[in-house]
Amino acid sequence: MAEYSPARYVVLGLIARHGPMTPYELKSRVEEDIQPFWPILHAQLYRIPAELAQAGLLREEAETAGRRRRIFHLTEDGRTALARWLADPDTPEAETRDPAQLKLFFADLGEPADIVALATRQAARHRDLLTHYTALRAGLDPAADPRQRARARLLRLGVLHERAHAEFWESVAARPERLDD
């Protein structure tokens, strides 16, 4: 069995969760649910479903009239591939590409006020995300809809992550010379 990229599993997972979808619908779902923690280029979401259909993991249905949309359905082989991926507890190391952390690394080469400005801006951004994720989580009812359980867990992680980042950057803004709490 071939190993697929995370983006391909995103496509399989979204179709498994939400039913048949067009590439445009996939793009919308990724923007809404996945983009904050796993960015995927829009062009990939138009290319990947056709590749997965060619591999037998999706089945393509083309409308014969109207907009002639391409609708992709999960096949049994696709469901099996997704289940196998989900059952594998191993993952690659997490990737962090945070431009603020890169600037923090080189902060000693800039002006002392620069780190305070950076930290203040980052604290505000992370507080905004914390507020956003908290509101999204409050709007879910996983007890009423079990499909929301995974999203609720992920939002909990997002809340904890953003809280930690906001507190870190706030401490740097308040006392940039301090290295430990």
Tab-separated table of C-alpha atoms in Angstrom:
chain	number	residue	atom	x	y	z
A	1	MET	CA	0.000	0.000	0.000
A	2	ALA	CA	1.346	3.414	-0.955
A	3	GLU	CA	1.968	6.086	1.669
A	4	TYR	CA	0.187	9.325	0.953
A	5	SER	CA	0.898	12.893	1.980
A	6	PRO	CA	-1.074	14.485	4.830
A	7	ALA	CA	-2.939	16.630	2.289
A	8	ARG	CA	-4.247	13.489	0.605
A	9	TYR	CA	-5.478	12.155	3.941
A	10	VAL	CA	-7.170	15.512	4.559
A	11	VAL	CA	-9.134	15.021	1.311
A	12	LEU	CA	-10.040	11.435	2.228
A	13	GLY	CA	-11.012	12.461	5.763
A	14	LEU	CA	-13.168	15.397	4.728
A	15	ILE	CA	-15.061	13.304	2.190
A	16	ALA	CA	-15.436	10.498	4.752
A	17	ARG	CA	-16.840	12.965	7.298
A	18	HIS	CA	-19.016	15.157	5.069
A	19	GLY	CA	-19.876	12.959	2.100
A	20	PRO	CA	-19.216	13.505	-1.600
A	21	MET	CA	-17.615	16.844	-2.385
A	22	THR	CA	-16.369	18.970	-5.244
A	23	PRO	CA	-12.854	20.422	-5.121
A	24	TYR	CA	-14.402	23.825	-4.349
A	25	GLU	CA	-16.291	22.348	-1.383
A	26	LEU	CA	-13.043	20.733	-0.194
A	27	LYS	CA	-11.330	24.114	-0.408
A	28	SER	CA	-14.089	25.709	1.679
A	29	ARG	CA	-13.921	22.969	4.327
A	30	VAL	CA	-10.129	23.224	4.530
A	31	GLU	CA	-10.355	26.996	4.991
A	32	GLU	CA	-12.938	26.541	7.741
A	33	ASP	CA	-11.528	23.556	9.627
A	34	ILE	CA	-7.967	22.625	8.672
A	35	GLN	CA	-6.138	25.771	7.522
A	36	PRO	CA	-5.306	27.107	11.014
A	37	PHE	CA	-3.074	24.123	11.773
A	38	TRP	CA	-2.335	22.497	8.409
A	39	PRO	CA	-2.166	24.935	5.466
A	40	ILE	CA	-2.859	23.410	2.064
A	41	LEU	CA	-2.523	25.294	-1.207
A	42	HIS	CA	-5.861	25.663	-3.000
A	43	ALA	CA	-4.368	24.289	-6.204
A	44	GLN	CA	-3.625	21.017	-4.403
A	45	LEU	CA	-7.293	20.621	-3.508
A	46	TYR	CA	-8.174	20.710	-7.198
A	47	ARG	CA	-5.414	18.255	-8.170
A	48	ILE	CA	-5.459	15.724	-5.302
A	49	PRO	CA	-9.016	14.377	-5.707
A	50	ALA	CA	-8.353	13.380	-9.319
A	51	GLU	CA	-5.093	11.680	-8.267
A	52	LEU	CA	-6.895	9.774	-5.511
A	53	ALA	CA	-9.604	8.764	-7.999
A	54	GLN	CA	-6.930	7.450	-10.333
A	55	ALA	CA	-5.508	5.430	-7.408
A	56	GLY	CA	-8.973	3.997	-6.703
A	57	LEU	CA	-9.437	5.732	-3.337
A	58	LEU	CA	-12.113	8.092	-4.642
A	59	ARG	CA	-14.704	7.728	-7.368
A	60	GLU	CA	-15.317	10.719	-9.621
A	61	GLU	CA	-18.766	11.644	-10.853
A	62	ALA	CA	-19.055	14.432	-13.406
A	63	GLU	CA	-22.255	16.383	-13.869
A	64	THR	CA	-23.429	16.228	-17.455
A	65	ALA	CA	-25.312	19.523	-17.388
A	66	GLY	CA	-25.147	22.867	-15.664
A	67	ARG	CA	-21.795	23.716	-14.133
A	68	ARG	CA	-20.435	20.226	-14.895
A	69	ARG	CA	-18.927	19.967	-11.450
A	70	ARG	CA	-16.670	17.073	-10.532
A	71	ILE	CA	-17.963	15.335	-7.416
A	72	PHE	CA	-15.745	12.886	-5.553
A	73	HIS	CA	-17.004	9.941	-3.488
A	74	LEU	CA	-14.988	7.816	-1.058
A	75	THR	CA	-14.468	4.202	-2.179
A	76	GLU	CA	-13.986	1.196	0.085
A	77	ASP	CA	-10.266	1.288	-0.760
A	78	GLY	CA	-10.236	4.953	0.264
A	79	ARG	CA	-11.996	4.134	3.530
A	80	THR	CA	-9.451	1.351	4.156
A	81	ALA	CA	-6.501	3.676	3.450
A	82	LEU	CA	-7.934	6.315	5.774
A	83	ALA	CA	-8.578	3.755	8.532
A	84	ARG	CA	-5.032	2.404	8.200
A	85	TRP	CA	-3.576	5.912	8.454
A	86	LEU	CA	-5.729	6.757	11.495
A	87	ALA	CA	-4.766	3.495	13.230
A	88	ASP	CA	-1.024	4.171	12.848
A	89	PRO	CA	0.120	6.009	16.009
A	90	ASP	CA	3.390	7.133	14.414
A	91	THR	CA	3.653	10.580	12.863
A	92	PRO	CA	6.559	12.643	11.622
A	93	GLU	CA	7.927	15.306	13.962
A	94	ALA	CA	5.773	18.417	14.159
A	95	GLU	CA	6.807	21.272	11.912
A	96	THR	CA	6.925	24.787	13.293
A	97	ARG	CA	7.519	27.608	10.869
A	98	ASP	CA	6.774	30.628	12.989
A	99	PRO	CA	8.268	33.857	11.624
A	100	ALA	CA	7.980	35.447	15.085
A	101	GLN	CA	10.146	32.714	16.583
A	102	LEU	CA	12.672	33.283	13.820
A	103	LYS	CA	12.793	36.991	14.687
A	104	LEU	CA	13.054	36.119	18.380
A	105	PHE	CA	16.105	33.981	17.609
A	106	PHE	CA	17.871	36.966	16.023
A	107	ALA	CA	16.473	39.636	18.377
A	108	ASP	CA	19.879	40.333	19.918
A	109	LEU	CA	20.982	41.721	16.543
A	110	GLY	CA	18.248	44.390	16.551
A	111	GLU	CA	17.274	47.262	18.790
A	112	PRO	CA	15.970	46.485	22.314
A	113	ALA	CA	12.638	48.153	21.512
A	114	ASP	CA	12.157	45.816	18.540
A	115	ILE	CA	11.667	42.770	20.748
A	116	VAL	CA	9.068	44.592	22.857
A	117	ALA	CA	7.182	45.630	19.710
A	118	LEU	CA	7.380	42.084	18.325
A	119	ALA	CA	6.243	40.555	21.605
A	120	THR	CA	3.382	43.017	21.987
A	121	ARG	CA	2.135	42.318	18.462
A	122	GLN	CA	2.459	38.545	18.889
A	123	ALA	CA	0.668	38.575	22.256
A	124	ALA	CA	-2.254	40.431	20.660
A	125	ARG	CA	-2.412	37.996	17.722
A	126	HIS	CA	-2.387	34.979	20.015
A	127	ARG	CA	-5.028	36.544	22.298
A	128	ASP	CA	-7.221	37.103	19.232
A	129	LEU	CA	-6.808	33.467	18.201
A	130	LEU	CA	-7.465	32.352	21.772
A	131	THR	CA	-10.726	34.308	21.772
A	132	HIS	CA	-11.672	32.895	18.368
A	133	TYR	CA	-10.948	29.255	19.300
A	134	THR	CA	-12.723	29.650	22.643
A	135	ALA	CA	-15.826	30.964	20.864
A	136	LEU	CA	-15.731	28.170	18.282
A	137	ARG	CA	-15.416	25.566	21.052
A	138	ALA	CA	-18.304	27.103	22.996
A	139	GLY	CA	-20.492	26.795	19.889
A	140	LEU	CA	-20.018	23.028	19.658
A	141	ASP	CA	-22.184	20.390	21.300
A	142	PRO	CA	-20.236	17.115	21.004
A	143	ALA	CA	-22.774	15.318	23.194
A	144	ALA	CA	-25.525	16.038	20.655
A	145	ASP	CA	-23.373	15.425	17.576
A	146	PRO	CA	-20.538	12.900	18.035
A	147	ARG	CA	-18.879	14.119	14.814
A	148	GLN	CA	-18.017	17.308	16.712
A	149	ARG	CA	-15.868	15.419	19.244
A	150	ALA	CA	-12.726	15.548	17.089
A	151	ARG	CA	-13.224	19.245	16.412
A	152	ALA	CA	-13.816	19.922	20.123
A	153	ARG	CA	-10.573	18.122	21.012
A	154	LEU	CA	-8.642	20.056	18.402
A	155	LEU	CA	-10.107	23.350	19.561
A	156	ARG	CA	-9.132	22.482	23.140
A	157	LEU	CA	-5.566	21.981	21.930
A	158	GLY	CA	-5.786	25.259	20.012
A	159	VAL	CA	-6.988	27.102	23.130
A	160	LEU	CA	-4.155	25.677	25.242
A	161	HIS	CA	-1.600	26.433	22.501
A	162	GLU	CA	-2.757	30.020	22.006
A	163	ARG	CA	-2.973	30.662	25.758
A	164	ALA	CA	0.621	29.470	26.203
A	165	HIS	CA	1.856	31.595	23.292
A	166	ALA	CA	-0.042	34.681	24.471
A	167	GLU	CA	1.329	34.343	28.006
A	168	PHE	CA	4.865	33.822	26.726
A	169	TRP	CA	4.791	36.868	24.444
A	170	GLU	CA	3.141	38.993	27.141
A	171	SER	CA	5.959	38.095	29.539
A	172	VAL	CA	8.572	39.007	26.928
A	173	ALA	CA	6.840	42.332	26.227
A	174	ALA	CA	6.638	43.144	29.941
A	175	ARG	CA	10.200	42.101	30.826
A	176	PRO	CA	12.332	41.419	27.722
A	177	GLU	CA	15.503	41.047	29.775
A	178	ARG	CA	14.027	38.185	31.825
A	179	LEU	CA	14.808	34.699	30.508
A	180	ASP	CA	12.911	32.460	32.946
A	181	ASP	CA	9.811	32.760	35.103
